[in-house]
Coordinates of C-alpha atoms in Angstrom, one line a residue:
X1 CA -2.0 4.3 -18.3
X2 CA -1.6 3.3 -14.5
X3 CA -0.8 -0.1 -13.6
X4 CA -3.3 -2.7 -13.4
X5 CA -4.4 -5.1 -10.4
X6 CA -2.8 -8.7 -10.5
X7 CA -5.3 -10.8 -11.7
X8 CA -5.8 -13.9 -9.5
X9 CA -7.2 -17.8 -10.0
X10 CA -10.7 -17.8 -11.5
X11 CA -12.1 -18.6 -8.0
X12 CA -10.4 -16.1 -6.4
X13 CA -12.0 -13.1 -5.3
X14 CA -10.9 -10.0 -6.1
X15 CA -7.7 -7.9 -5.1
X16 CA -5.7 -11.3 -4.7
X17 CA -2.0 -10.7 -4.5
X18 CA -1.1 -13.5 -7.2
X19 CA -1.0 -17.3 -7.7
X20 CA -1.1 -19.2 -4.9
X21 CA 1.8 -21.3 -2.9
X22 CA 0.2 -24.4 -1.0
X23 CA -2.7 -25.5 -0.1
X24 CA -4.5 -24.8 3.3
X25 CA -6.6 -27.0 5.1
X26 CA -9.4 -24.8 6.0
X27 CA -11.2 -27.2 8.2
X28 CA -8.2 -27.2 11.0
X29 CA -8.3 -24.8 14.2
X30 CA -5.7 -21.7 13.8
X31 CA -2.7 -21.8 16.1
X32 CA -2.4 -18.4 17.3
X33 CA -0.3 -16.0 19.4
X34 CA -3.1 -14.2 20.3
X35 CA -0.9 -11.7 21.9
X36 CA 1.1 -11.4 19.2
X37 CA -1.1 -11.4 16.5
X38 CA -3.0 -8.1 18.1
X39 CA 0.1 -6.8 18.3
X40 CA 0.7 -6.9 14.9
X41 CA -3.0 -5.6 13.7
X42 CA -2.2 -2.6 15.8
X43 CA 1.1 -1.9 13.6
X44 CA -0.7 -2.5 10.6
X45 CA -3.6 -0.2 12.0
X46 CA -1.3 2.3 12.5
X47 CA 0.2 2.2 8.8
X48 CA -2.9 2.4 7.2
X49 CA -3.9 5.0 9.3
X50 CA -0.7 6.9 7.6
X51 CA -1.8 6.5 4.7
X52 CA -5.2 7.7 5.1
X53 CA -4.1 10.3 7.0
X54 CA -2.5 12.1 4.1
X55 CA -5.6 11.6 1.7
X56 CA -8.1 15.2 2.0
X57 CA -10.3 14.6 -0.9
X58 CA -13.8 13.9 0.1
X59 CA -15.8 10.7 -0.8
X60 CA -12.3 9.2 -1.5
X61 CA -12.2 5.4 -1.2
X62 CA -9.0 3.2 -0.1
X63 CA -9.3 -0.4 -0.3
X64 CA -6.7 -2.8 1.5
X65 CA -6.4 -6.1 0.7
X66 CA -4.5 -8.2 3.6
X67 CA -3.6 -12.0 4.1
X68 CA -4.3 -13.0 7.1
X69 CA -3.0 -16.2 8.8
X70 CA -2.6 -17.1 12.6
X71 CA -2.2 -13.4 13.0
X72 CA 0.1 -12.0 10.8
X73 CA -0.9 -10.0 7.9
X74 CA 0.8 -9.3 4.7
X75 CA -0.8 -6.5 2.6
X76 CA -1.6 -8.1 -0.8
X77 CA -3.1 -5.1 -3.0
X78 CA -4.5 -1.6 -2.7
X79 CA -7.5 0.7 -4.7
X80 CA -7.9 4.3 -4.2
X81 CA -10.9 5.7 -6.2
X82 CA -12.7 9.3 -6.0
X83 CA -9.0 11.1 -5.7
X84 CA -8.9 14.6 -6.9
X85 CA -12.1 16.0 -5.6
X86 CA -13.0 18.5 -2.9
X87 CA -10.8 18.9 0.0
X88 CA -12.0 18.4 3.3
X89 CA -10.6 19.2 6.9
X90 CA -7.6 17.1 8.3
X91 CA -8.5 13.8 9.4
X92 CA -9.2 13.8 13.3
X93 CA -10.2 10.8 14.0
X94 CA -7.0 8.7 14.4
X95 CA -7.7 6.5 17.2
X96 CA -11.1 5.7 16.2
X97 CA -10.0 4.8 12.5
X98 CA -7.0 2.6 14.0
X99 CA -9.0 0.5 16.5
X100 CA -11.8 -0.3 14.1
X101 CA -9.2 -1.4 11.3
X102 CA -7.5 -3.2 14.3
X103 CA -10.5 -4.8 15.2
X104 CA -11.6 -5.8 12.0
X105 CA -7.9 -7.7 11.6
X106 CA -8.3 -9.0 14.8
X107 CA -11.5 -10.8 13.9
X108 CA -10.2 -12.5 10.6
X109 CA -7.8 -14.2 13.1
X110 CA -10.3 -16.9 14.0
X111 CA -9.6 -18.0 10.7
X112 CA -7.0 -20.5 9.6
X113 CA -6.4 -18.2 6.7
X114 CA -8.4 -16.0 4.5
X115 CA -8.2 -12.6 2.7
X116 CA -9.7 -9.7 4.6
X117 CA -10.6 -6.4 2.5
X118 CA -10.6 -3.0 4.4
X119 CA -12.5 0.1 2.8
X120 CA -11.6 3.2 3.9
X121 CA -14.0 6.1 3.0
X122 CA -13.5 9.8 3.1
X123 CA -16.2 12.2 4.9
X124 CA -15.5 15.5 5.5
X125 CA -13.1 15.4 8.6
X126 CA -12.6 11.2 8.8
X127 CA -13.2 8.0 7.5
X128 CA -15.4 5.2 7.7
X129 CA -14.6 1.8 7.4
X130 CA -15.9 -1.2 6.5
X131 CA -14.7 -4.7 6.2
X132 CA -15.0 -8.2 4.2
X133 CA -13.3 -11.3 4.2
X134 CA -12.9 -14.1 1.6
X135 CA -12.1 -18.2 2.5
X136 CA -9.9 -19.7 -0.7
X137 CA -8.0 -22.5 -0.5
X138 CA -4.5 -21.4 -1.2
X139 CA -1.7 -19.1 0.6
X140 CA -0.9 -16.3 -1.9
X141 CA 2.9 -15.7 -2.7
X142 CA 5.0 -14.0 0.0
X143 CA 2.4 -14.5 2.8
X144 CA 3.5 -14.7 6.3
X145 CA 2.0 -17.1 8.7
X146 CA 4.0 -15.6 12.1
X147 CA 3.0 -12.6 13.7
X148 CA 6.1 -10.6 14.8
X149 CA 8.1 -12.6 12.4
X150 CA 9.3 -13.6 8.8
X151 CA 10.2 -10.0 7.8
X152 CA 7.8 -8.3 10.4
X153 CA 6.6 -4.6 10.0
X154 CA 10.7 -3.1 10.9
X155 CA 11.4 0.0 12.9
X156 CA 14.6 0.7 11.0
X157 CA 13.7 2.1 7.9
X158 CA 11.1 4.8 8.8
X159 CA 8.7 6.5 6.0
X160 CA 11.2 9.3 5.7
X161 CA 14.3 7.4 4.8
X162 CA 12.0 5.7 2.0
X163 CA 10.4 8.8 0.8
X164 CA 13.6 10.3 0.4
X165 CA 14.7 8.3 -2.0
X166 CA 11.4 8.4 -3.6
X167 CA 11.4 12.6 -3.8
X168 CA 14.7 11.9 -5.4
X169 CA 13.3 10.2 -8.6
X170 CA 10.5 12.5 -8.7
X171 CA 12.9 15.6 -9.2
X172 CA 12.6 14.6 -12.8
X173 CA 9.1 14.6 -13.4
X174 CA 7.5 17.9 -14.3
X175 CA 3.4 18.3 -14.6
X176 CA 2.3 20.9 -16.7
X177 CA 0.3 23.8 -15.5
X178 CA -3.7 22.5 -15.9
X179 CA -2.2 19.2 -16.5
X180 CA -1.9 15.4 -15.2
X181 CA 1.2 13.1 -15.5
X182 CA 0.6 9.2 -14.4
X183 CA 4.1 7.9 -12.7
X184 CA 5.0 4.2 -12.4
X185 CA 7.2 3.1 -9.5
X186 CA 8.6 -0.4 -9.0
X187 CA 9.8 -1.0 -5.8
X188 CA 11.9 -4.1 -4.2
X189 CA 11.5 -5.2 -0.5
X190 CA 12.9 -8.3 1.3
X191 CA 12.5 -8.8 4.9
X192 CA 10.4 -5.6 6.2
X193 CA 12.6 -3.4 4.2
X194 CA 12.4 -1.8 1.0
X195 CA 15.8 -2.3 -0.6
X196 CA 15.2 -0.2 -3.9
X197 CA 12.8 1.9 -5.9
X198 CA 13.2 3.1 -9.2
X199 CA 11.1 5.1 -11.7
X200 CA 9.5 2.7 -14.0
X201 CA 7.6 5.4 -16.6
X202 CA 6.3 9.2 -16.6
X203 CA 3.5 9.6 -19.2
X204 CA 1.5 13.2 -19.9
X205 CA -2.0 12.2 -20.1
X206 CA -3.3 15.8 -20.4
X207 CA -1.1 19.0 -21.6
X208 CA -3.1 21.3 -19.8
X209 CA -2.4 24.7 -20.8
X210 CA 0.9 25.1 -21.1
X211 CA 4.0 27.3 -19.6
X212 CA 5.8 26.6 -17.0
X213 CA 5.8 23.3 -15.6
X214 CA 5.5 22.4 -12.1
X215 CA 7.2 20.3 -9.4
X216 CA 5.5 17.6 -7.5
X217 CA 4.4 17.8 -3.8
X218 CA 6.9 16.3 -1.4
X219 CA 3.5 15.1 0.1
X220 CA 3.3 12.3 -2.9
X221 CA 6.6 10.7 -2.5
X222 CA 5.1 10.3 1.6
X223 CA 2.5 8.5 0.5
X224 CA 4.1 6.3 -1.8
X225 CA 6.6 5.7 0.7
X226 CA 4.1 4.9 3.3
X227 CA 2.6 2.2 0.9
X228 CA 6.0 0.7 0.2
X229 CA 6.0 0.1 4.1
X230 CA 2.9 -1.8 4.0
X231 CA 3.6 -4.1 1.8
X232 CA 8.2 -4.8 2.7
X233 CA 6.7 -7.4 5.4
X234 CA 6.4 -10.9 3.5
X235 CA 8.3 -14.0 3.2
X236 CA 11.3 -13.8 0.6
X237 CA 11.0 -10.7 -1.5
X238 CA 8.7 -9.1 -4.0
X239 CA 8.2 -6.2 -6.6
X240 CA 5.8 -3.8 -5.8
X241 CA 4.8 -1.7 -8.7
X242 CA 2.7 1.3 -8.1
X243 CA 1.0 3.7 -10.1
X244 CA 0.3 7.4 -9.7
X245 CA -1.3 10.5 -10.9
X246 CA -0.2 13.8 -10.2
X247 CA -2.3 16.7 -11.4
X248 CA -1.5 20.6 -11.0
X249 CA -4.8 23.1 -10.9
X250 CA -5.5 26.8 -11.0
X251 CA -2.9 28.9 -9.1
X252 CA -1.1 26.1 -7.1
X253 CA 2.7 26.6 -7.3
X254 CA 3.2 22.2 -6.6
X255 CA 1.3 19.4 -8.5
X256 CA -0.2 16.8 -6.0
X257 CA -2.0 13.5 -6.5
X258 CA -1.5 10.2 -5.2
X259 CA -1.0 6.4 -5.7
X260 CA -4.3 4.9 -7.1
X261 CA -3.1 1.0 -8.3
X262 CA -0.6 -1.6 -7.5
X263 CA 0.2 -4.6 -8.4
X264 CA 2.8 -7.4 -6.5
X265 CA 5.3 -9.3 -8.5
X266 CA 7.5 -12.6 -6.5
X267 CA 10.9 -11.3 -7.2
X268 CA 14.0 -12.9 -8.3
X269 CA 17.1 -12.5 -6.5
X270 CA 18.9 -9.0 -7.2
X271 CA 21.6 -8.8 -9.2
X272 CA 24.4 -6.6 -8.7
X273 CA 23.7 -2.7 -9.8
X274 CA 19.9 -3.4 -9.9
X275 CA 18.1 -0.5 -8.5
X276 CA 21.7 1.1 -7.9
X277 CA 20.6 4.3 -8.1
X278 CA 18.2 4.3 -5.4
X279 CA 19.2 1.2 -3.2
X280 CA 18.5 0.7 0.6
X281 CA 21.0 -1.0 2.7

């Protein structure tokens, strides 16, 4: 079974990243580096547009769940539905993708804070997106409230040096031919860095035919990887847990698949040899 969504307050709509920590006033003006804080959307922009990037399958559906607050935004949970299906051209459209999702940020900013959901949807050679935003009364855990600060999006840990790590752990999961596996990652970042992964579980939840198994498409550990990136920038730390499922069809020599829940935990401090195999410095 893949990981479940957080569940948040009864009033809270959802994709809320967790309990709340202090109360906002929502009746007072936000204080904003405007500069900064389109700065910033156009970062995030860009890292949603990797991920979508990578996703082929048509009528697929990412959902992005963001806090925003006097323009910075910390990613609080992520949907992908519709995976799996017919595989349409490479995505071409990635300045028009990236300046609508930038715009769409950019106008929660007028907010003192609020959640803002993106939904990203698959045609045939793009995406469309569309967004909504949510007022509540409380700052979610790990939310930032500086654009450009408080463990900002971080230029030295790129996407490769964390899928790397991540292709390492998935060197020991196997799909079966005809098959599908669902993979569990949890993942610790602090300070716009992810500072370890591990591999939570690895569960067959169809045999498929049999034989020879097969090995997983570097392409999955990019895309987890790419997530992880998303959501290092907070305040403190947190555990991200994400779950996948990787299928392998017909005659292909690699399974693929992708991340389709995750779920946000507040962290405890690490203790010494937690995560060791896999740690970040």
């Amino acid at each position: 079974m893949l990981l479940a969504l957080t569940s948040g307050c009864a009033s809270t709509p959802p994709g809320t990243g967790g309990s709340g920590r202090g109360d906002l006033d929502l009746g007072r003006p936000p204080l904003l580096d405007t500069k900064a804080g389109r700065e910033e959307a156009a970062q995030v922009a860009a890292r949603v547009w990797a991920v979508a990037s990578g996703v082929r399958d048509v009528d697929a559906e990412l959902k992005f769940t963001f806090w925003s607050e006097q323009g910075a935004f910390t990613l609080l949970g992520y949907v992908a539905e519709n995976r799996g299906g017919r595989q349409g051209k490479p995505a071409n459209d990635s300045e028009g993708t990236q300046r609508r999702v930038t715009d769409a940020l950019v106008a929660a900013m007028k907010h003192p804070g609020r959640e803002v959901s993106l939904t990203l949807r698959r045609s045939e050679s793009g995406w469309r997106v569309e967004s909504t935003d949510f007022a509540q009364s409380f700052r979610p855990i790990g939310a930032r409230t500086l654009p450009g600060r408080q463990g900002a999006l971080s230029s030295e840990q790129t996407a490769d040096d964390v899928a790397s790590a991540v292709r390492e752990l998935l060197k020991s999961v196997q799909v079966p031919a005809d098959g599908t596996v669902s993979v569990d990652f949890n993942a610790r970042v602090r300070n716009g860095r992810m500072v370890g992964v591990e591999l939570a579980r690895s569960h067959v939840i169809l045999s498929g035919r049999g034989g020879k198994a097969r090995a997983v498409s570097p392409d999955v550990a990019t895309e987890v990887a790419r997530l992880i990136l998303l959501y290092a920038p907070c305040t403190g730390q947190r555990v991200v847990h994400l779950g996948a499922r990787l299928s392998h069809r017909g005659d292909a020599s690699i399974a693929s698949g992708g991340v389709e829940e995750t779920r946000v935990d507040q962290a405890l401090p690490p203790e010494d040899g937690e995560f060791a195999d896999q740690r970040l410095r």
